[in-house]
CSV table of C-alpha atoms in Angstrom, one decimal:
chain,number,residue,atom,x,y,z
A,1,MET,CA,27.2,52.8,34.1
A,2,LEU,CA,28.1,49.9,32.0
A,3,PRO,CA,26.0,47.6,30.2
A,4,ARG,CA,23.3,45.2,31.9
A,5,ARG,CA,23.0,47.9,34.7
A,6,LYS,CA,26.4,47.3,35.9
A,7,ALA,CA,29.1,49.9,37.4
A,8,LEU,CA,33.0,50.5,37.4
A,9,THR,CA,34.6,52.2,40.1
A,10,LEU,CA,38.3,53.5,38.8
A,11,ALA,CA,40.7,55.3,40.5
A,12,VAL,CA,44.2,56.5,39.7
A,13,GLY,CA,46.7,53.8,39.8
A,14,ASP,CA,44.3,51.3,38.9
A,15,ILE,CA,45.6,48.4,36.5
A,16,VAL,CA,43.1,48.3,33.5
A,17,ARG,CA,42.3,46.7,30.0
A,18,VAL,CA,41.1,47.9,26.9
A,19,ARG,CA,38.0,45.9,25.7
A,20,GLN,CA,37.7,47.7,22.1
A,21,ASN,CA,39.3,49.0,19.3
A,22,ASP,CA,39.7,52.8,18.7
A,23,TYR,CA,41.6,53.5,15.2
A,24,ARG,CA,42.1,56.9,16.3
A,25,SER,CA,45.2,57.2,13.8
A,26,ARG,CA,42.2,56.8,10.4
A,27,ARG,CA,40.8,60.1,11.9
A,28,GLY,CA,43.8,62.2,12.9
A,29,ALA,CA,43.3,61.8,16.5
A,30,GLY,CA,46.5,60.3,17.8
A,31,LEU,CA,47.7,56.7,18.4
A,32,ASP,CA,45.3,53.8,18.3
A,33,VAL,CA,43.9,52.4,21.2
A,34,LEU,CA,43.6,48.8,21.0
A,35,ASN,CA,41.5,45.7,22.1
A,36,GLY,CA,44.0,43.9,24.8
A,37,TYR,CA,46.1,46.9,25.6
A,38,ARG,CA,47.1,46.8,29.4
A,39,ALA,CA,47.4,50.4,31.0
A,40,VAL,CA,47.4,52.1,34.3
A,41,VAL,CA,44.9,54.8,35.4
A,42,THR,CA,47.0,57.8,35.4
A,43,ASP,CA,44.5,61.0,35.8
A,44,MET,CA,40.7,61.2,36.1
A,45,SER,CA,38.6,64.4,34.9
A,46,ALA,CA,35.8,66.0,36.5
A,47,ASP,CA,33.5,65.0,33.8
A,48,ARG,CA,34.5,61.0,34.4
A,49,ARG,CA,36.8,60.9,31.6
A,50,VAL,CA,39.9,58.6,32.5
A,51,GLN,CA,43.7,59.1,30.9
A,52,ILE,CA,45.4,55.5,30.6
A,53,ASN,CA,49.2,55.0,29.9
A,54,TRP,CA,50.7,51.9,28.7
A,55,ARG,CA,53.7,50.6,27.5
A,56,ARG,CA,54.8,50.2,23.9
A,57,GLU,CA,58.1,49.1,22.3
A,58,GLN,CA,59.0,50.6,18.8
A,59,LEU,CA,60.2,48.7,15.9
A,60,ASP,CA,63.8,50.1,16.7
A,61,GLY,CA,63.4,48.8,20.3
A,62,VAL,CA,62.8,51.8,22.1
A,63,VAL,CA,60.1,51.9,24.8
A,64,GLY,CA,57.6,54.5,25.2
A,65,HIS,CA,54.5,55.2,27.1
A,66,PRO,CA,51.7,56.8,25.3
A,67,GLN,CA,48.6,58.1,26.9
A,68,ALA,CA,45.1,58.7,25.6
A,69,TRP,CA,41.8,59.9,27.2
A,70,LEU,CA,38.5,57.8,27.0
A,71,THR,CA,35.4,59.6,27.3
A,72,PRO,CA,32.4,58.4,29.7
A,73,GLY,CA,30.6,57.3,26.5
A,74,GLN,CA,33.3,54.8,25.6
A,75,ILE,CA,33.5,53.0,29.3
A,76,GLY,CA,30.2,53.0,29.2
A,77,GLN,CA,30.1,50.6,26.1
A,78,GLY,CA,32.5,48.5,27.6
A,79,ALA,CA,35.8,49.7,26.0
A,80,LEU,CA,37.6,49.4,29.7
A,81,SER,CA,37.9,47.3,32.5
A,82,LEU,CA,39.8,46.2,35.7
A,83,GLY,CA,43.1,44.5,34.2
A,84,TYR,CA,44.4,43.0,37.7
A,85,ALA,CA,43.2,39.3,36.4
A,86,MET,CA,42.8,37.6,32.7
A,87,THR,CA,42.4,34.5,31.2
A,88,ILE,CA,45.4,32.0,30.1
A,89,ALA,CA,44.7,32.8,26.8
A,90,ALA,CA,44.8,36.5,27.1
A,91,SER,CA,48.3,36.2,28.9
A,92,ARG,CA,49.9,34.5,26.2
A,93,GLY,CA,53.1,36.2,25.2
A,94,LEU,CA,52.9,38.6,28.1
A,95,THR,CA,56.1,38.3,30.8
A,96,THR,CA,56.1,39.4,34.4
A,97,ARG,CA,58.3,39.0,37.7
A,98,THR,CA,55.3,37.2,39.5
A,99,SER,CA,52.2,35.4,38.2
A,100,LEU,CA,49.2,34.2,40.3
A,101,MET,CA,47.6,31.4,38.5
A,102,PHE,CA,43.6,29.9,39.5
A,103,GLY,CA,44.1,26.2,38.1
A,104,GLY,CA,40.0,25.7,38.4
A,105,GLY,CA,38.9,24.8,35.0
A,106,ALA,CA,42.7,24.6,33.4
A,107,ASN,CA,43.5,21.3,31.5
A,108,SER,CA,46.5,20.1,30.5
A,109,PHE,CA,46.9,22.2,27.3
A,110,SER,CA,46.6,25.9,29.0
A,111,LEU,CA,48.4,24.6,32.1
A,112,TYR,CA,51.9,25.2,30.7
A,113,PRO,CA,51.5,28.7,29.2
A,114,GLY,CA,49.6,29.7,32.6
A,115,ILE,CA,52.4,28.9,34.7
A,116,THR,CA,55.2,30.0,32.9
A,117,ARG,CA,54.2,33.7,32.4
A,118,ALA,CA,56.5,34.7,35.7
A,119,LYS,CA,60.5,35.1,35.5
A,120,GLU,CA,61.0,34.9,39.1
A,121,GLU,CA,57.5,33.4,40.9
A,122,ASN,CA,54.5,31.4,39.3
A,123,HIS,CA,51.8,30.4,42.0
A,124,LEU,CA,49.3,28.3,41.2
A,125,TRP,CA,46.2,27.9,43.4
A,126,LEU,CA,44.1,24.6,43.1
A,127,PRO,CA,40.3,24.4,44.5
A,128,THR,CA,40.6,21.0,46.4
A,129,ALA,CA,37.1,20.8,46.9
A,130,ALA,CA,36.2,21.3,43.4
A,131,LEU,CA,38.9,18.9,42.1
A,132,GLU,CA,37.8,15.8,44.6
A,133,ASP,CA,34.8,13.8,44.0
A,134,GLU,CA,32.4,13.2,46.6
A,135,GLU,CA,33.2,9.5,47.5
A,136,THR,CA,36.8,10.4,47.4
A,137,ARG,CA,36.1,13.1,50.2
A,138,ALA,CA,34.1,10.7,51.9
A,139,THR,CA,36.5,8.0,51.7
A,140,LEU,CA,39.5,9.9,52.9
A,141,GLY,CA,37.5,12.6,55.2
A,142,GLU,CA,38.7,16.0,55.9
A,143,PRO,CA,42.8,16.8,55.4
A,144,ARG,CA,44.9,16.6,58.5
A,145,THR,CA,47.7,17.9,57.8
A,146,GLU,CA,48.7,21.0,55.3
A,147,ALA,CA,51.0,18.3,53.6
A,148,GLU,CA,48.0,16.0,53.0
A,149,LEU,CA,46.0,18.9,51.6
A,150,LEU,CA,48.8,19.6,49.0
A,151,GLU,CA,49.1,15.9,48.0
A,152,ARG,CA,45.6,15.3,47.8
A,153,ALA,CA,45.1,18.5,45.8
A,154,LEU,CA,47.8,17.3,43.6
A,155,TYR,CA,46.5,13.9,43.4
A,156,ALA,CA,43.3,15.0,42.2
A,157,TYR,CA,44.6,17.5,39.8
A,158,GLY,CA,46.7,14.9,38.1
A,159,VAL,CA,43.7,12.6,37.3
A,160,LEU,CA,41.9,16.1,35.6
A,161,LEU,CA,44.9,16.5,33.6
A,162,GLN,CA,45.3,12.7,32.6
A,163,GLN,CA,41.8,13.0,31.2
A,164,ASP,CA,42.4,15.6,28.7
A,165,ARG,CA,42.5,14.9,25.0
A,166,PRO,CA,44.0,16.8,22.0
A,167,ALA,CA,41.4,18.2,19.6
A,168,GLN,CA,40.7,16.9,16.5
A,169,MET,CA,39.6,18.3,13.1
A,170,VAL,CA,35.9,17.8,12.1
A,171,SER,CA,37.2,16.5,8.6
A,172,ASP,CA,39.1,13.8,10.0
A,173,GLN,CA,35.7,12.0,11.7
A,174,LEU,CA,33.9,12.2,8.2
A,175,ARG,CA,33.8,8.9,6.1
A,176,ALA,CA,35.4,8.9,2.7
A,177,ALA,CA,32.2,9.7,-0.5
A,178,PRO,CA,30.6,6.5,-1.7
A,179,ASP,CA,31.9,4.8,-5.1
A,180,PRO,CA,29.4,6.2,-8.0
A,181,VAL,CA,26.7,3.8,-8.4
A,182,THR,CA,27.3,1.9,-11.8
A,183,LEU,CA,24.2,1.2,-14.1
A,184,PRO,CA,23.7,-2.5,-14.9
A,185,GLU,CA,23.9,-3.6,-18.5
A,186,PRO,CA,21.1,-4.1,-20.7
A,187,VAL,CA,19.7,-7.8,-20.2
A,188,VAL,CA,19.4,-9.9,-23.5
A,189,GLU,CA,17.0,-12.5,-23.7
A,190,PRO,CA,18.4,-15.4,-25.1
A,191,GLU,CA,16.9,-17.0,-28.3
A,192,PHE,CA,14.9,-20.3,-27.7
A,193,PRO,CA,16.7,-23.3,-29.4
A,194,ALA,CA,14.8,-25.5,-31.7
A,195,TRP,CA,13.7,-28.6,-30.6
A,196,ASP,CA,15.5,-31.6,-31.8
A,197,ASP,CA,12.6,-34.6,-31.1
A,198,ALA,CA,14.9,-37.0,-32.5
A,199,ALA,CA,17.7,-36.4,-30.3
A,200,ALA,CA,15.5,-36.4,-27.4
A,201,HIS,CA,13.6,-39.5,-28.3
A,202,PRO,CA,16.4,-41.9,-30.1
A,203,TYR,CA,13.8,-44.5,-29.5
A,204,GLY,CA,10.5,-43.3,-30.5
A,205,ALA,CA,11.0,-44.4,-34.4
A,206,LEU,CA,11.4,-48.1,-33.3
A,207,THR,CA,8.6,-50.8,-33.4
A,208,ASP,CA,7.3,-52.4,-30.3
A,209,ALA,CA,8.7,-55.8,-31.4
A,210,ARG,CA,11.8,-54.1,-32.0
A,211,LEU,CA,12.1,-52.5,-28.6
A,212,ASP,CA,11.5,-55.9,-27.1
A,213,ALA,CA,14.5,-57.4,-28.9
A,214,ARG,CA,17.1,-54.6,-28.0
A,215,ILE,CA,15.4,-54.9,-24.1
A,216,THR,CA,16.4,-58.8,-24.2
A,217,GLU,CA,19.9,-58.6,-25.6
A,218,ALA,CA,20.6,-56.0,-22.9
A,219,ALA,CA,19.3,-58.4,-20.1
A,220,GLN,CA,21.2,-61.0,-21.2
A,221,ARG,CA,24.5,-58.7,-21.1
A,222,ALA,CA,23.9,-57.7,-17.8
A,223,ALA,CA,23.4,-61.2,-16.5
A,224,VAL,CA,26.7,-61.8,-17.9
A,225,ALA,CA,28.5,-58.8,-16.5
A,226,GLU,CA,27.1,-59.4,-13.0
A,227,ARG,CA,28.4,-63.5,-13.3
A,228,SER,CA,31.7,-62.3,-13.9
A,229,ALA,CA,32.0,-59.5,-11.3
A,230,ALA,CA,30.9,-62.4,-8.9
A,231,ASP,CA,33.7,-64.7,-10.1
A,232,ILE,CA,36.5,-61.8,-9.8
A,233,THR,CA,35.0,-61.3,-6.0
A,234,ARG,CA,35.6,-64.6,-5.1
A,235,GLU,CA,39.0,-64.8,-6.3
A,236,VAL,CA,40.2,-61.8,-4.8
A,237,GLU,CA,38.6,-63.0,-1.3
A,238,SER,CA,40.5,-66.3,-1.6
A,239,ALA,CA,43.4,-64.3,-2.2
A,240,GLY,CA,43.3,-62.3,0.5
A,241,ALA,CA,42.4,-64.9,2.9
A,242,GLU,CA,45.5,-67.3,2.2
A,243,LEU,CA,47.8,-64.0,2.3
A,244,ALA,CA,46.4,-63.4,5.9
A,245,ALA,CA,47.0,-67.3,7.0
A,246,HIS,CA,50.5,-67.5,5.5
A,247,PRO,CA,52.0,-64.0,5.5
A,248,SER,CA,55.5,-63.7,3.8
A,249,PRO,CA,58.6,-62.4,5.1
A,250,GLY,CA,58.5,-59.2,3.8
A,251,ARG,CA,55.0,-58.8,5.2
A,252,ARG,CA,56.1,-59.6,8.4
A,253,ILE,CA,58.9,-57.2,8.4
A,254,ALA,CA,56.7,-54.5,7.2
A,255,ASP,CA,54.3,-55.2,10.1
A,256,GLU,CA,56.9,-55.1,12.6
A,257,ALA,CA,58.2,-51.9,11.4
A,258,ALA,CA,54.4,-50.5,11.4
A,259,ALA,CA,54.2,-51.4,15.2
A,260,LEU,CA,57.4,-49.7,15.6
A,261,LEU,CA,56.6,-46.6,13.5
A,262,THR,CA,53.3,-46.5,15.4
A,263,GLN,CA,55.1,-46.4,19.1
A,264,ALA,CA,57.1,-43.7,17.7
A,265,GLN,CA,54.5,-41.7,16.6
A,266,ARG,CA,52.7,-41.9,20.0
A,267,LEU,CA,56.1,-41.0,22.2
A,268,LEU,CA,56.8,-37.9,19.6
A,269,GLY,CA,53.3,-36.7,19.9
A,270,LEU,CA,53.9,-37.1,24.0
A,271,ALA,CA,56.9,-35.2,23.4
A,272,GLN,CA,55.1,-32.4,21.3
A,273,GLN,CA,52.5,-32.5,24.0
A,274,GLU,CA,55.0,-32.0,26.9
A,275,THR,CA,57.2,-29.5,25.1
A,276,ALA,CA,54.1,-27.6,24.8
A,277,ASN,CA,52.9,-27.6,28.7
A,278,ALA,CA,56.7,-26.3,29.2
A,279,GLU,CA,55.9,-23.3,26.9
A,280,ARG,CA,52.7,-22.5,28.7
A,281,ALA,CA,54.4,-22.9,32.1
A,282,ALA,CA,57.2,-20.8,31.0
A,283,ARG,CA,54.4,-18.2,29.6
A,284,GLU,CA,52.4,-18.3,33.2
A,285,GLY,CA,55.8,-17.8,35.0
A,286,ALA,CA,56.5,-14.7,33.6
A,287,ALA,CA,52.8,-13.1,33.7
A,288,ALA,CA,53.4,-13.9,37.1
A,289,ARG,CA,56.9,-12.3,37.2
A,290,GLU,CA,55.0,-9.4,35.7
A,291,LEU,CA,52.3,-9.1,38.2
A,292,TYR,CA,55.1,-9.8,40.8
A,293,THR,CA,56.6,-6.5,39.8
A,294,GLU,CA,53.6,-4.6,39.5
A,295,ALA,CA,52.4,-5.4,43.1
A,296,ALA,CA,55.9,-4.7,44.4
A,297,GLU,CA,56.1,-1.0,42.8
A,298,ALA,CA,52.6,-0.9,44.1
A,299,ALA,CA,53.3,-1.6,47.2
A,300,ARG,CA,55.8,1.4,47.6
A,301,ARG,CA,53.3,3.9,47.1
A,302,SER,CA,52.1,6.3,49.3
A,303,ARG,CA,49.2,5.5,52.0
A,304,ILE,CA,46.6,7.7,50.2
A,305,ALA,CA,47.2,6.2,46.9
A,306,LEU,CA,47.1,3.0,47.9
A,307,ARG,CA,43.6,4.1,49.4
A,308,MET,CA,42.6,6.0,46.3
A,309,ALA,CA,43.1,2.3,44.3
A,310,GLY,CA,41.2,0.8,46.7
A,311,THR,CA,43.5,-1.4,48.5
A,312,SER,CA,46.1,-1.4,51.1
A,313,ARG,CA,49.6,-2.3,52.1
A,314,GLY,CA,48.5,-5.9,53.7
A,315,LYS,CA,46.8,-6.4,50.5
A,316,GLN,CA,49.6,-5.8,48.2
A,317,GLN,CA,51.9,-8.0,50.8
A,318,HIS,CA,49.6,-11.0,50.0
A,319,LEU,CA,49.5,-10.3,46.8
A,320,LEU,CA,53.2,-10.5,46.5
A,321,ALA,CA,53.2,-13.6,48.2
A,322,TRP,CA,50.8,-15.6,45.8
A,323,TYR,CA,52.5,-14.2,43.0
A,324,ALA,CA,55.6,-15.9,44.4
A,325,GLU,CA,54.0,-19.1,44.8
A,326,GLN,CA,52.5,-18.7,41.0
A,327,MET,CA,56.0,-18.4,39.8
A,328,ALA,CA,57.5,-21.3,42.1
A,329,ALA,CA,54.7,-23.4,40.2
A,330,ALA,CA,55.3,-22.6,37.2
A,331,HIS,CA,58.9,-23.1,36.9
A,332,GLU,CA,58.3,-26.9,38.9
A,333,GLU,CA,56.0,-27.5,35.9
A,334,GLN,CA,58.1,-26.3,33.4
A,335,GLN,CA,61.0,-28.5,34.7
A,336,ARG,CA,59.1,-31.3,34.8
A,337,ALA,CA,57.3,-31.1,30.9
A,338,ARG,CA,61.2,-30.2,29.7
A,339,GLN,CA,62.3,-33.4,31.5
A,340,ALA,CA,58.9,-35.8,30.0
A,341,ALA,CA,59.3,-34.2,26.9
A,342,HIS,CA,63.1,-35.2,27.0
A,343,ALA,CA,62.5,-38.6,28.0
A,344,ALA,CA,60.0,-39.3,25.2
A,345,GLN,CA,62.1,-38.0,22.5
A,346,HIS,CA,64.6,-40.4,23.7
A,347,ASP,CA,62.4,-43.5,23.7
A,348,ALA,CA,61.2,-42.7,20.4
A,349,TRP,CA,64.6,-42.6,18.6
């Protein structure tokens, strides 16, 4: 009887696997029987002891087949189990002629070592019912042929493998330690300046009569300054009116040059705008060409792949025609904008 009230039935010729380490060499009882050994049951005694035989390669390259007896107590403690199947992790380093692998639960990082254990044949079983989601099965229904079943199983398994991401160290997700906090410097209170009443009130020591006299002098100086400013303003306005009524030859030439410069700047701005339109049309044409290429590649996919993507071959052909129209329109707009920009630059010069 095994732990948890389980039973293990063995017979001579069964392939078994050792599950516990038994360091017999330390107590002088023969060779060690180590966890992970795959062996064959070669004999069974009346008292339910089991003899196993395993393959062992010596340091000099000689291959031997040692054997050992396991007691019912060891087997009852889980030291032995059937070894016809094992996990992918346990199979690493082993080589056989034929390998049978169940792909359910195997991600992209365990798939490769799992299907490279055999030298002659590697077989992979994929549970389609577990890999496909309910929406996909409702859309496509039951597989009608073996070929469709195989295609759907491989497609669903490929989608699952593309979702895997390599494991990352926890330390890569930790943020850097914050900088140490610097204690603020003690604040030194500034000394209060001495109050200078004479500097703050320069007229505080004058008498009322003296203040009245200074106010009268300031008012007279202000009136003189206002009259001078008015005279200068009238002279400037008169000179401006005379210049506007009778412009000089140099002034007329300057006005004509300014008008030509303004027209040239307007045409140059138009040329720049049309150049930008041509570049935008070129970008739109390139984008439409890229989408056209993607739609053409999608149209060549299988019927099931198109149905899984929520489209059909007819929709892809419609998209191809629409993208072709977009490319043609972008090309026409690019040619028109280039011609308009060239004409505007020619007129500006």
